[in-house]
Short mmCIF file of C-alpha atoms and ligand atoms in Angstrom, two decimals:
data_model
loop_
_atom_site.label_atom_id
_atom_site.label_comp_id
_atom_site.label_asym_id
_atom_site.label_seq_id
_atom_site.Cartn_x
_atom_site.Cartn_y
_atom_site.Cartn_z
CA MET Y 116 95.41 75.13 144.68
CA THR Y 117 97.17 76.11 141.49
CA LEU Y 118 96.58 79.73 140.50
CA THR Y 119 96.85 80.42 136.80
CA LEU Y 120 96.79 83.80 135.11
CA LEU Y 121 96.84 84.24 131.35
CA VAL Y 122 97.85 87.69 130.13
CA LYS Y 123 96.41 87.67 126.62
CA GLY Y 124 97.14 89.60 123.48
CA GLY Y 125 99.42 92.34 124.80
CA ARG Y 126 102.39 93.84 123.00
CA VAL Y 127 105.28 92.31 124.92
CA VAL Y 128 108.23 94.72 125.07
CA ASN Y 129 111.05 92.68 126.53
CA PRO Y 130 114.39 94.31 125.60
CA ALA Y 131 116.52 91.75 127.46
CA LEU Y 132 115.51 89.25 124.75
CA GLN Y 133 115.16 91.82 121.93
CA GLN Y 134 111.47 90.95 121.86
CA ASP Y 135 108.69 93.30 120.76
CA GLU Y 136 105.63 91.37 119.57
CA ILE Y 137 102.02 90.60 120.39
CA CYS Y 138 101.82 87.43 122.46
CA ASP Y 139 100.42 85.78 125.57
CA ILE Y 140 102.04 85.08 128.93
CA LEU Y 141 100.98 82.13 131.04
CA ILE Y 142 101.63 82.36 134.76
CA THR Y 143 101.25 79.56 137.31
CA ASP Y 144 101.77 80.03 141.04
CA GLY Y 145 103.59 83.31 140.60
CA LYS Y 146 106.04 82.15 137.91
CA ILE Y 147 106.00 82.67 134.18
CA VAL Y 148 105.59 79.26 132.56
CA ALA Y 149 105.17 80.15 128.89
CA VAL Y 150 105.42 83.11 126.53
CA GLY Y 151 103.94 82.61 123.07
CA LYS Y 152 101.08 82.93 120.63
CA ASN Y 153 97.58 81.52 121.20
CA LEU Y 154 98.26 80.11 124.67
CA THR Y 155 95.32 78.57 126.50
CA ALA Y 156 94.89 77.20 130.00
CA GLU Y 157 91.79 75.66 131.43
CA GLY Y 158 90.39 77.50 134.45
CA ALA Y 159 92.88 80.35 134.12
CA THR Y 160 91.96 83.90 135.03
CA VAL Y 161 92.37 85.87 131.81
CA PHE Y 162 93.78 89.39 131.76
CA ASP Y 163 92.86 90.97 128.44
CA ALA Y 164 95.93 93.00 127.43
CA ALA Y 165 94.79 93.77 123.89
CA GLY Y 166 95.90 97.29 122.98
CA LEU Y 167 98.26 97.42 125.99
CA VAL Y 168 102.02 97.02 126.39
CA VAL Y 169 103.29 94.27 128.68
CA ALA Y 170 106.74 94.98 130.12
CA PRO Y 171 108.92 93.24 132.69
CA GLY Y 172 108.05 94.69 136.11
CA PHE Y 173 109.40 98.20 136.57
CA ILE Y 174 112.00 98.57 139.32
CA ASP Y 175 112.61 101.92 141.00
CA MET Y 176 116.08 101.68 142.49
CA HIS Y 177 115.94 105.00 144.37
CA VAL Y 178 113.03 105.34 146.79
CA HIS Y 179 112.64 106.66 150.34
CA LEU Y 180 110.08 104.54 152.21
CA ARG Y 181 111.07 106.44 155.39
CA GLN Y 182 110.97 103.44 157.67
CA PRO Y 183 112.22 102.93 160.28
CA GLY Y 184 111.32 106.01 162.23
CA GLN Y 185 109.70 108.52 159.90
CA SER Y 186 106.29 106.99 159.39
CA ALA Y 187 104.59 110.40 159.36
CA LYS Y 188 106.23 110.85 155.93
CA GLU Y 189 105.76 107.33 154.48
CA THR Y 190 105.67 103.65 155.48
CA VAL Y 191 106.30 100.35 153.76
CA VAL Y 192 102.53 99.98 153.37
CA THR Y 193 101.82 103.42 151.90
CA GLY Y 194 104.99 103.55 149.82
CA THR Y 195 104.52 100.14 148.24
CA ARG Y 196 100.85 100.90 147.54
CA ALA Y 197 102.03 104.09 145.80
CA ALA Y 198 104.50 102.00 143.81
CA ALA Y 199 101.78 99.55 142.77
CA ALA Y 200 99.56 102.47 141.73
CA GLY Y 201 102.36 103.82 139.56
CA GLY Y 202 103.16 100.51 137.85
CA ILE Y 203 106.30 99.77 139.89
CA THR Y 204 106.71 96.14 140.97
CA ARG Y 205 109.85 96.54 143.09
CA VAL Y 206 111.57 99.38 144.91
CA ALA Y 207 114.93 99.77 146.61
CA THR Y 208 114.64 101.85 149.76
CA MET Y 209 117.30 104.27 151.00
CA PRO Y 210 118.89 104.15 154.46
CA ASN Y 211 118.56 107.85 155.50
CA THR Y 212 116.00 106.88 158.12
CA ASN Y 213 115.85 107.17 161.89
CA PRO Y 214 117.66 105.06 163.00
CA VAL Y 215 119.82 104.94 159.89
CA ILE Y 216 119.89 101.53 158.19
CA ASP Y 217 123.52 100.90 159.06
CA LYS Y 218 123.50 97.45 160.68
CA ALA Y 219 122.17 93.98 159.94
CA ILE Y 220 119.44 93.95 162.57
CA ILE Y 221 117.74 96.97 160.95
CA VAL Y 222 118.05 95.42 157.49
CA GLU Y 223 116.47 92.23 158.83
CA GLY Y 224 113.65 94.23 160.41
CA MET Y 225 112.98 96.07 157.16
CA LYS Y 226 113.04 92.88 155.13
CA TYR Y 227 110.58 91.24 157.53
CA LYS Y 228 108.30 94.26 157.33
CA ALA Y 229 108.55 94.37 153.55
CA GLU Y 230 107.71 90.71 153.21
CA HIS Y 231 104.66 90.96 155.46
CA GLU Y 232 103.37 94.42 154.59
CA GLY Y 233 104.71 95.26 151.14
CA VAL Y 234 102.31 95.28 148.22
CA VAL Y 235 105.28 95.27 145.84
CA LYS Y 236 108.78 93.88 146.41
CA VAL Y 237 111.21 95.88 148.51
CA GLU Y 238 115.01 95.77 148.40
CA VAL Y 239 117.02 97.41 151.16
CA ILE Y 240 120.05 99.66 150.64
CA GLY Y 241 122.46 99.90 153.59
CA ALA Y 242 124.34 103.02 154.66
CA ILE Y 243 128.01 103.48 153.75
CA SER Y 244 128.82 105.17 157.05
CA LYS Y 245 127.47 104.80 160.58
CA GLY Y 246 124.72 107.35 161.09
CA LEU Y 247 125.50 108.76 157.60
CA GLU Y 248 128.24 110.78 159.28
CA GLY Y 249 130.98 109.87 156.82
CA LYS Y 250 133.38 108.97 159.63
CA GLU Y 251 133.11 105.28 160.51
CA LEU Y 252 132.19 102.46 158.15
CA SER Y 253 128.76 100.94 158.71
CA ALA Y 254 128.46 97.23 159.50
CA MET Y 255 128.70 96.44 155.78
CA GLY Y 256 129.56 92.75 156.15
CA GLY Y 257 126.58 92.00 158.35
CA MET Y 258 124.27 94.02 156.13
CA ALA Y 259 125.56 92.23 153.03
CA LYS Y 260 124.80 88.92 154.74
CA ALA Y 261 121.35 90.22 155.68
CA GLY Y 262 120.72 90.88 151.99
CA VAL Y 263 121.19 94.56 151.14
CA VAL Y 264 121.49 95.18 147.40
CA ALA Y 265 123.81 98.20 147.62
CA PHE Y 266 125.35 100.77 149.94
CA SER Y 267 124.60 104.49 149.91
CA ASP Y 268 124.80 107.58 152.11
CA ASP Y 269 122.12 109.14 149.86
CA GLY Y 270 121.20 112.67 150.86
CA HIS Y 271 124.83 113.16 151.94
CA TYR Y 272 128.08 113.32 150.04
CA VAL Y 273 130.88 111.22 151.50
CA GLU Y 274 133.31 114.08 151.96
CA SER Y 275 136.57 112.39 152.86
CA SER Y 276 138.28 110.86 149.83
CA ASP Y 277 140.23 108.46 152.02
CA PHE Y 278 137.05 107.30 153.73
CA MET Y 279 135.31 106.81 150.38
CA ARG Y 280 138.27 104.81 149.09
CA LYS Y 281 138.01 102.47 152.09
CA ALA Y 282 134.22 102.25 151.72
CA MET Y 283 134.61 101.23 148.07
CA GLU Y 284 137.23 98.62 148.90
CA TYR Y 285 135.01 97.17 151.61
CA ALA Y 286 131.80 97.21 149.51
CA ASN Y 287 133.67 95.45 146.73
CA MET Y 288 134.53 92.54 149.05
CA PHE Y 289 130.81 91.86 149.29
CA HIS Y 290 130.12 92.46 145.56
CA LYS Y 291 127.80 95.38 146.29
CA ILE Y 292 127.68 98.63 144.35
CA ILE Y 293 128.02 102.04 145.96
CA ILE Y 294 125.14 104.36 145.05
CA ASP Y 295 126.75 107.75 145.17
CA HIS Y 296 125.10 111.06 146.11
CA CYS Y 297 127.49 113.45 144.36
CA GLU Y 298 127.53 117.05 145.56
CA ASP Y 299 130.68 118.61 147.03
CA GLU Y 300 129.32 119.89 150.35
CA SER Y 301 131.58 122.94 150.60
CA LEU Y 302 130.23 124.24 147.30
CA VAL Y 303 126.52 123.65 147.97
CA ALA Y 304 126.28 124.63 151.67
CA GLY Y 305 123.23 126.87 152.13
CA GLY Y 306 122.30 126.59 148.45
CA GLN Y 307 118.61 126.45 147.61
CA MET Y 308 118.54 125.82 143.85
CA ASN Y 309 120.72 125.51 140.75
CA GLU Y 310 123.31 128.28 140.53
CA GLY Y 311 122.69 130.26 137.38
CA VAL Y 312 120.72 133.07 135.79
CA VAL Y 313 117.47 132.12 137.53
CA SER Y 314 119.01 131.89 141.03
CA ALA Y 315 120.65 135.27 140.48
CA GLU Y 316 117.36 136.82 139.38
CA LEU Y 317 115.45 135.27 142.29
CA GLY Y 318 118.11 136.18 144.84
CA LEU Y 319 118.40 132.59 146.08
CA LYS Y 320 121.79 131.05 146.90
CA GLY Y 321 122.78 128.54 144.23
CA ARG Y 322 124.18 125.03 144.19
CA PRO Y 323 126.62 125.03 141.26
CA ALA Y 324 126.82 122.22 138.72
CA ALA Y 325 130.55 122.18 139.51
CA ALA Y 326 129.72 120.67 142.92
CA GLU Y 327 128.32 117.58 141.20
CA ASP Y 328 131.06 117.49 138.56
CA ILE Y 329 133.83 117.55 141.18
CA ALA Y 330 132.19 114.81 143.24
CA VAL Y 331 131.59 112.59 140.21
CA ALA Y 332 135.16 113.10 138.96
CA ARG Y 333 136.64 112.13 142.34
CA ASP Y 334 134.52 109.04 142.68
CA ILE Y 335 135.17 107.81 139.14
CA ILE Y 336 138.89 108.12 139.96
CA LEU Y 337 138.39 106.21 143.23
CA SER Y 338 136.27 103.58 141.47
CA GLU Y 339 139.12 102.98 139.03
CA LEU Y 340 141.67 102.89 141.84
CA THR Y 341 139.68 100.36 143.87
CA ASP Y 342 138.13 98.52 140.90
CA THR Y 343 134.73 98.98 142.57
CA PRO Y 344 131.43 99.48 140.73
CA ILE Y 345 129.83 102.83 141.54
CA HIS Y 346 126.45 104.11 140.51
CA ILE Y 347 125.88 107.86 140.25
CA ALA Y 348 122.51 108.69 141.84
CA HIS Y 349 120.20 111.30 140.33
CA ILE Y 350 122.72 112.61 137.79
CA SER Y 351 121.88 116.18 136.81
CA THR Y 352 124.76 117.96 135.06
CA LYS Y 353 126.16 117.84 131.54
CA GLY Y 354 129.67 117.55 132.96
CA ALA Y 355 128.76 114.49 135.02
CA VAL Y 356 127.02 112.82 132.07
CA GLU Y 357 130.11 113.36 129.92
CA MET Y 358 132.40 111.95 132.62
CA VAL Y 359 130.23 108.82 132.94
CA ARG Y 360 130.29 108.47 129.14
CA GLN Y 361 134.08 108.64 129.10
CA ALA Y 362 134.40 106.28 132.07
CA LYS Y 363 132.24 103.71 130.31
CA ALA Y 364 134.27 104.09 127.10
CA LYS Y 365 137.36 103.32 129.20
CA GLY Y 366 135.68 100.18 130.51
CA LEU Y 367 135.31 101.41 134.09
CA LYS Y 368 132.60 100.03 136.38
CA VAL Y 369 130.52 103.19 136.44
CA SER Y 370 126.75 103.45 136.00
CA ALA Y 371 124.19 106.19 136.52
CA GLU Y 372 120.52 106.94 136.98
CA ALA Y 373 118.42 109.99 136.09
CA THR Y 374 115.11 111.09 137.60
CA PRO Y 375 112.00 112.18 135.70
CA GLN Y 376 112.36 115.64 137.24
CA HIS Y 377 115.90 116.14 135.92
CA LEU Y 378 114.87 114.76 132.52
CA ILE Y 379 111.81 116.97 132.14
CA LEU Y 380 111.90 120.11 134.32
CA THR Y 381 114.31 123.03 134.57
CA ASP Y 382 115.07 125.76 137.09
CA GLU Y 383 112.79 128.09 135.09
CA ALA Y 384 109.92 126.40 137.00
CA LEU Y 385 111.29 127.86 140.24
CA ARG Y 386 110.39 131.41 139.25
CA SER Y 387 107.16 130.74 141.15
CA TYR Y 388 109.19 130.15 144.36
CA GLU Y 389 107.10 126.97 144.59
CA PRO Y 390 108.48 125.09 147.63
CA ARG Y 391 107.46 121.70 146.29
CA LEU Y 392 110.06 122.05 143.51
CA LYS Y 393 113.00 122.16 145.91
CA VAL Y 394 115.14 119.06 145.49
CA THR Y 395 118.77 118.01 145.66
CA PRO Y 396 120.47 117.91 143.31
CA PRO Y 397 118.41 120.85 142.08
CA LEU Y 398 116.48 121.23 138.85
CA ARG Y 399 119.09 122.56 136.42
CA SER Y 400 119.10 124.79 133.35
CA GLU Y 401 118.00 123.57 129.90
CA ASP Y 402 121.52 122.66 128.68
CA HIS Y 403 121.94 120.27 131.60
CA ARG Y 404 118.45 118.81 131.18
CA ALA Y 405 119.10 118.15 127.49
CA ALA Y 406 122.43 116.46 128.28
CA VAL Y 407 120.79 114.17 130.86
CA LEU Y 408 118.14 113.20 128.33
CA ALA Y 409 120.81 112.53 125.68
CA GLY Y 410 122.55 110.33 128.26
CA VAL Y 411 119.46 108.18 128.72
CA VAL Y 412 118.91 107.92 124.97
CA ASP Y 413 122.48 106.82 124.16
CA GLY Y 414 122.70 104.44 127.14
CA THR Y 415 125.30 106.45 129.10
CA ILE Y 416 122.68 106.66 131.85
CA ASP Y 417 121.52 103.16 132.66
CA ALA Y 418 118.41 103.68 134.77
CA ILE Y 419 115.49 105.98 135.41
CA ALA Y 420 114.69 106.20 139.14
CA THR Y 421 112.44 108.62 140.97
CA ASP Y 422 114.20 109.58 144.23
CA HIS Y 423 110.64 109.35 145.67
CA ALA Y 424 111.15 111.57 148.73
CA PRO Y 425 107.95 112.02 150.71
CA HIS Y 426 107.70 114.72 153.37
CA THR Y 427 104.71 115.73 155.48
CA TRP Y 428 102.45 118.46 154.18
CA ASP Y 429 103.43 120.76 157.08
CA GLU Y 430 107.12 120.34 156.22
CA LYS Y 431 106.57 121.15 152.53
CA ASP Y 432 104.11 123.98 153.21
CA GLN Y 433 106.80 126.46 154.19
CA GLU Y 434 108.73 129.15 152.42
CA PHE Y 435 111.33 127.97 149.92
CA SER Y 436 114.40 128.34 152.14
CA LEU Y 437 112.82 126.34 154.99
CA THR Y 438 111.11 123.50 153.14
CA PRO Y 439 113.01 120.16 152.99
CA SER Y 440 114.32 118.97 149.63
CA GLY Y 441 112.47 116.31 147.71
CA PHE Y 442 109.06 115.27 146.50
CA VAL Y 443 107.22 112.08 145.65
CA GLY Y 444 107.55 110.31 142.31
CA LEU Y 445 106.30 106.73 142.39
CA GLU Y 446 102.84 107.55 141.05
CA THR Y 447 104.00 109.88 138.28
CA SER Y 448 107.16 108.37 136.81
CA VAL Y 449 105.48 106.22 134.15
CA GLY Y 450 103.18 109.04 133.03
CA ALA Y 451 105.97 111.62 133.03
CA ILE Y 452 108.35 109.41 131.04
CA LEU Y 453 105.77 108.22 128.50
CA THR Y 454 104.55 111.78 127.95
CA HIS Y 455 107.91 113.51 127.73
CA LEU Y 456 110.23 110.82 126.38
CA TYR Y 457 108.06 108.38 124.41
CA HIS Y 458 105.33 110.57 122.92
CA THR Y 459 107.85 113.30 122.01
CA GLY Y 460 109.88 110.71 120.10
CA ALA Y 461 112.94 111.32 122.28
CA ALA Y 462 113.20 107.67 123.39
CA ASP Y 463 111.69 104.44 122.12
CA LEU Y 464 109.85 101.94 124.29
CA ALA Y 465 112.73 99.48 124.45
CA THR Y 466 115.01 102.22 125.85
CA ILE Y 467 112.40 103.18 128.44
CA VAL Y 468 111.72 99.58 129.53
CA ARG Y 469 115.44 98.91 129.74
CA ALA Y 470 115.96 101.99 131.94
CA MET Y 471 112.98 101.26 134.18
CA SER Y 472 113.31 97.49 134.52
CA THR Y 473 116.12 95.55 132.89
CA SER Y 474 119.02 97.81 133.88
CA PRO Y 475 118.01 98.41 137.52
CA ALA Y 476 117.66 94.62 137.89
CA ARG Y 477 121.16 94.13 136.50
CA LEU Y 478 122.71 96.88 138.63
CA LEU Y 479 121.20 95.54 141.85
CA GLY Y 480 121.98 91.91 140.97
CA LEU Y 481 118.32 90.86 140.83
CA ASP Y 482 116.97 87.95 138.82
CA ALA Y 483 114.36 90.20 137.19
CA GLY Y 484 113.87 92.67 134.36
CA VAL Y 485 113.08 90.03 131.75
CA ILE Y 486 109.93 88.16 130.70
CA ALA Y 487 110.90 84.50 130.36
CA PRO Y 488 109.74 81.07 131.57
CA GLY Y 489 110.95 80.32 135.09
CA LYS Y 490 111.10 83.97 136.17
CA ASP Y 491 108.89 85.58 138.82
CA ALA Y 492 105.76 86.92 137.13
CA ASP Y 493 106.37 90.62 137.82
CA LEU Y 494 104.83 92.66 135.02
CA THR Y 495 104.02 96.30 134.33
CA ILE Y 496 101.15 96.77 131.91
CA LEU Y 497 101.02 100.11 130.14
CA ASP Y 498 98.25 102.01 128.42
CA LEU Y 499 100.36 104.23 126.18
CA ASP Y 500 97.57 106.61 125.24
CA LYS Y 501 95.63 107.03 128.47
CA GLU Y 502 95.24 110.76 129.12
CA TRP Y 503 95.09 111.88 132.72
CA ALA Y 504 95.80 114.81 135.00
CA VAL Y 505 98.04 114.41 138.05
CA ASP Y 506 96.13 115.04 141.27
CA SER Y 507 98.45 114.64 144.23
CA SER Y 508 95.53 114.72 146.69
CA GLN Y 509 94.59 111.28 145.33
CA PHE Y 510 98.03 109.70 145.80
CA TYR Y 511 98.38 106.50 147.79
CA SER Y 512 101.65 107.92 149.09
CA LYS Y 513 101.55 109.94 152.30
CA GLY Y 514 103.62 112.55 150.47
CA LYS Y 515 101.31 114.88 148.57
CA SER Y 516 103.98 117.15 147.20
CA SER Y 517 104.70 116.46 143.52
CA ALA Y 518 106.67 118.44 140.97
CA PHE Y 519 104.18 117.23 138.36
CA ASP Y 520 100.96 118.12 140.18
CA GLU Y 521 98.10 119.16 137.86
CA MET Y 522 100.11 118.32 134.73
CA LEU Y 523 98.42 116.49 131.89
CA PHE Y 524 100.04 113.19 130.96
CA ARG Y 525 99.55 110.73 128.13
CA GLY Y 526 100.37 107.18 129.17
CA LYS Y 527 99.82 105.38 132.46
CA ALA Y 528 100.25 101.98 134.08
CA ALA Y 529 97.02 100.02 133.51
CA ALA Y 530 97.98 97.17 135.83
CA THR Y 531 100.77 96.01 138.10
CA ILE Y 532 101.38 92.29 138.55
CA VAL Y 533 103.65 90.99 141.33
CA ASN Y 534 104.37 87.25 141.62
CA GLY Y 535 101.42 86.60 139.33
CA GLU Y 536 98.99 88.61 141.46
CA ILE Y 537 97.26 91.67 140.03
CA VAL Y 538 97.98 94.25 142.74
CA MET Y 539 96.76 97.27 140.76
CA LYS Y 540 94.21 97.55 137.98
CA ASP Y 541 92.98 100.76 136.36
CA GLY Y 542 94.62 102.88 139.05
CA VAL Y 543 93.05 101.02 141.96
CA VAL Y 544 95.38 99.17 144.33
CA LEU Y 545 93.79 95.85 145.18
CA ARG Y 546 95.72 95.06 148.37
O1 DOR G 1618 115.84 116.06 147.50
C1 DOR G 1618 116.26 115.05 148.06
N1 DOR G 1618 115.59 114.47 149.07
N2 DOR G 1618 117.44 114.53 147.64
C2 DOR G 1618 118.03 113.53 148.32
O2 DOR G 1618 119.09 113.09 147.90
C3 DOR G 1618 117.44 113.00 149.57
C4 DOR G 1618 115.97 113.19 149.56
C5 DOR G 1618 115.32 112.93 150.90
O3 DOR G 1618 115.69 111.97 151.57
O4 DOR G 1618 114.39 113.67 151.28
#
């Protein structure tokens, strides 16, 4: 049976084709077949998108689904339902799991699970080093064959420069990017938050911005030496943003992502000693936050990704120094970005859609991020003016710890469409 969906009358914001206009999208059997005005199709299900924005499906390239092995924190089922709720049609999941995703058999297992249990699409990122120990290369070749989209030791900095050089050379053979967690370990050991005025006043050990700057500088140098594309994960310092800007101007293969938390929040919020705000890299001071935002606006920073990092409630409900770093983000990223980047006038819709869809698709080598005939019908439908309050107790994610809890947002995903199927409508996940 042919399944036809007609998305009617939405404002299609499709930066890959410089398109921003009201039109219809006709979808048959999961593929876009036509984009244009006044489309009709007999027997089609009609999705009325009048007054809404229709964007290519949002892709979050930095997510922790916590499988295999940490299903108390999150699973493919709960994490992809959270993604659907937040308007995200595809996620890339990180390998800091138990066991670590460092060989083909685990990648294959995750891909099988994702295909059978995922409500949205899941890409798998393989580890750079066995067990994330930074000593022996993971089975990169086998994992590349099994279909990973990138390699990363996220959560850990690859300390040895020689090891990182070899990892880049090897990743490059398989045309995969390295997603780089940049914090010089010797400078951040024991640190709880950004090093600065606030950490001094609170008496908490800091993690200096210099730790990120040094790591980014080294890896840009190694990327140039090995001619390997690297992607700076969760960039958070003005120094790192400037180095990426200069690297791009030089034509180097360097890209970067920023998280909503580093674009919107600062270390001032930690004066409450609120454990849910602990994250690495830490929330920085205002000058850093402003530089990260400027980087997104001028295109230095390619992507917006959440670093969705669910932990159990018991783990997060501890004093600041004991609680693990990270919090969830899949269900708040659209609201946070529309409220604080779009409605403030800081960034236009095309910039936001590029950073949340088109660029992550390009960086991960996916045939996505554009609305065009022949492409998979993955769409994120936005209600720009929907006002809502974040209530983490209602999240689909198992992680209930959010840096944005109880905040008021303007703008939300109204529907999530994956392969032509409406998997979320009005906040309700339908699968
Ligand atoms: O805060 C963080 N949590 N930063 C990371 O890089 C890793 C993540 C996690 O896995 O919990």
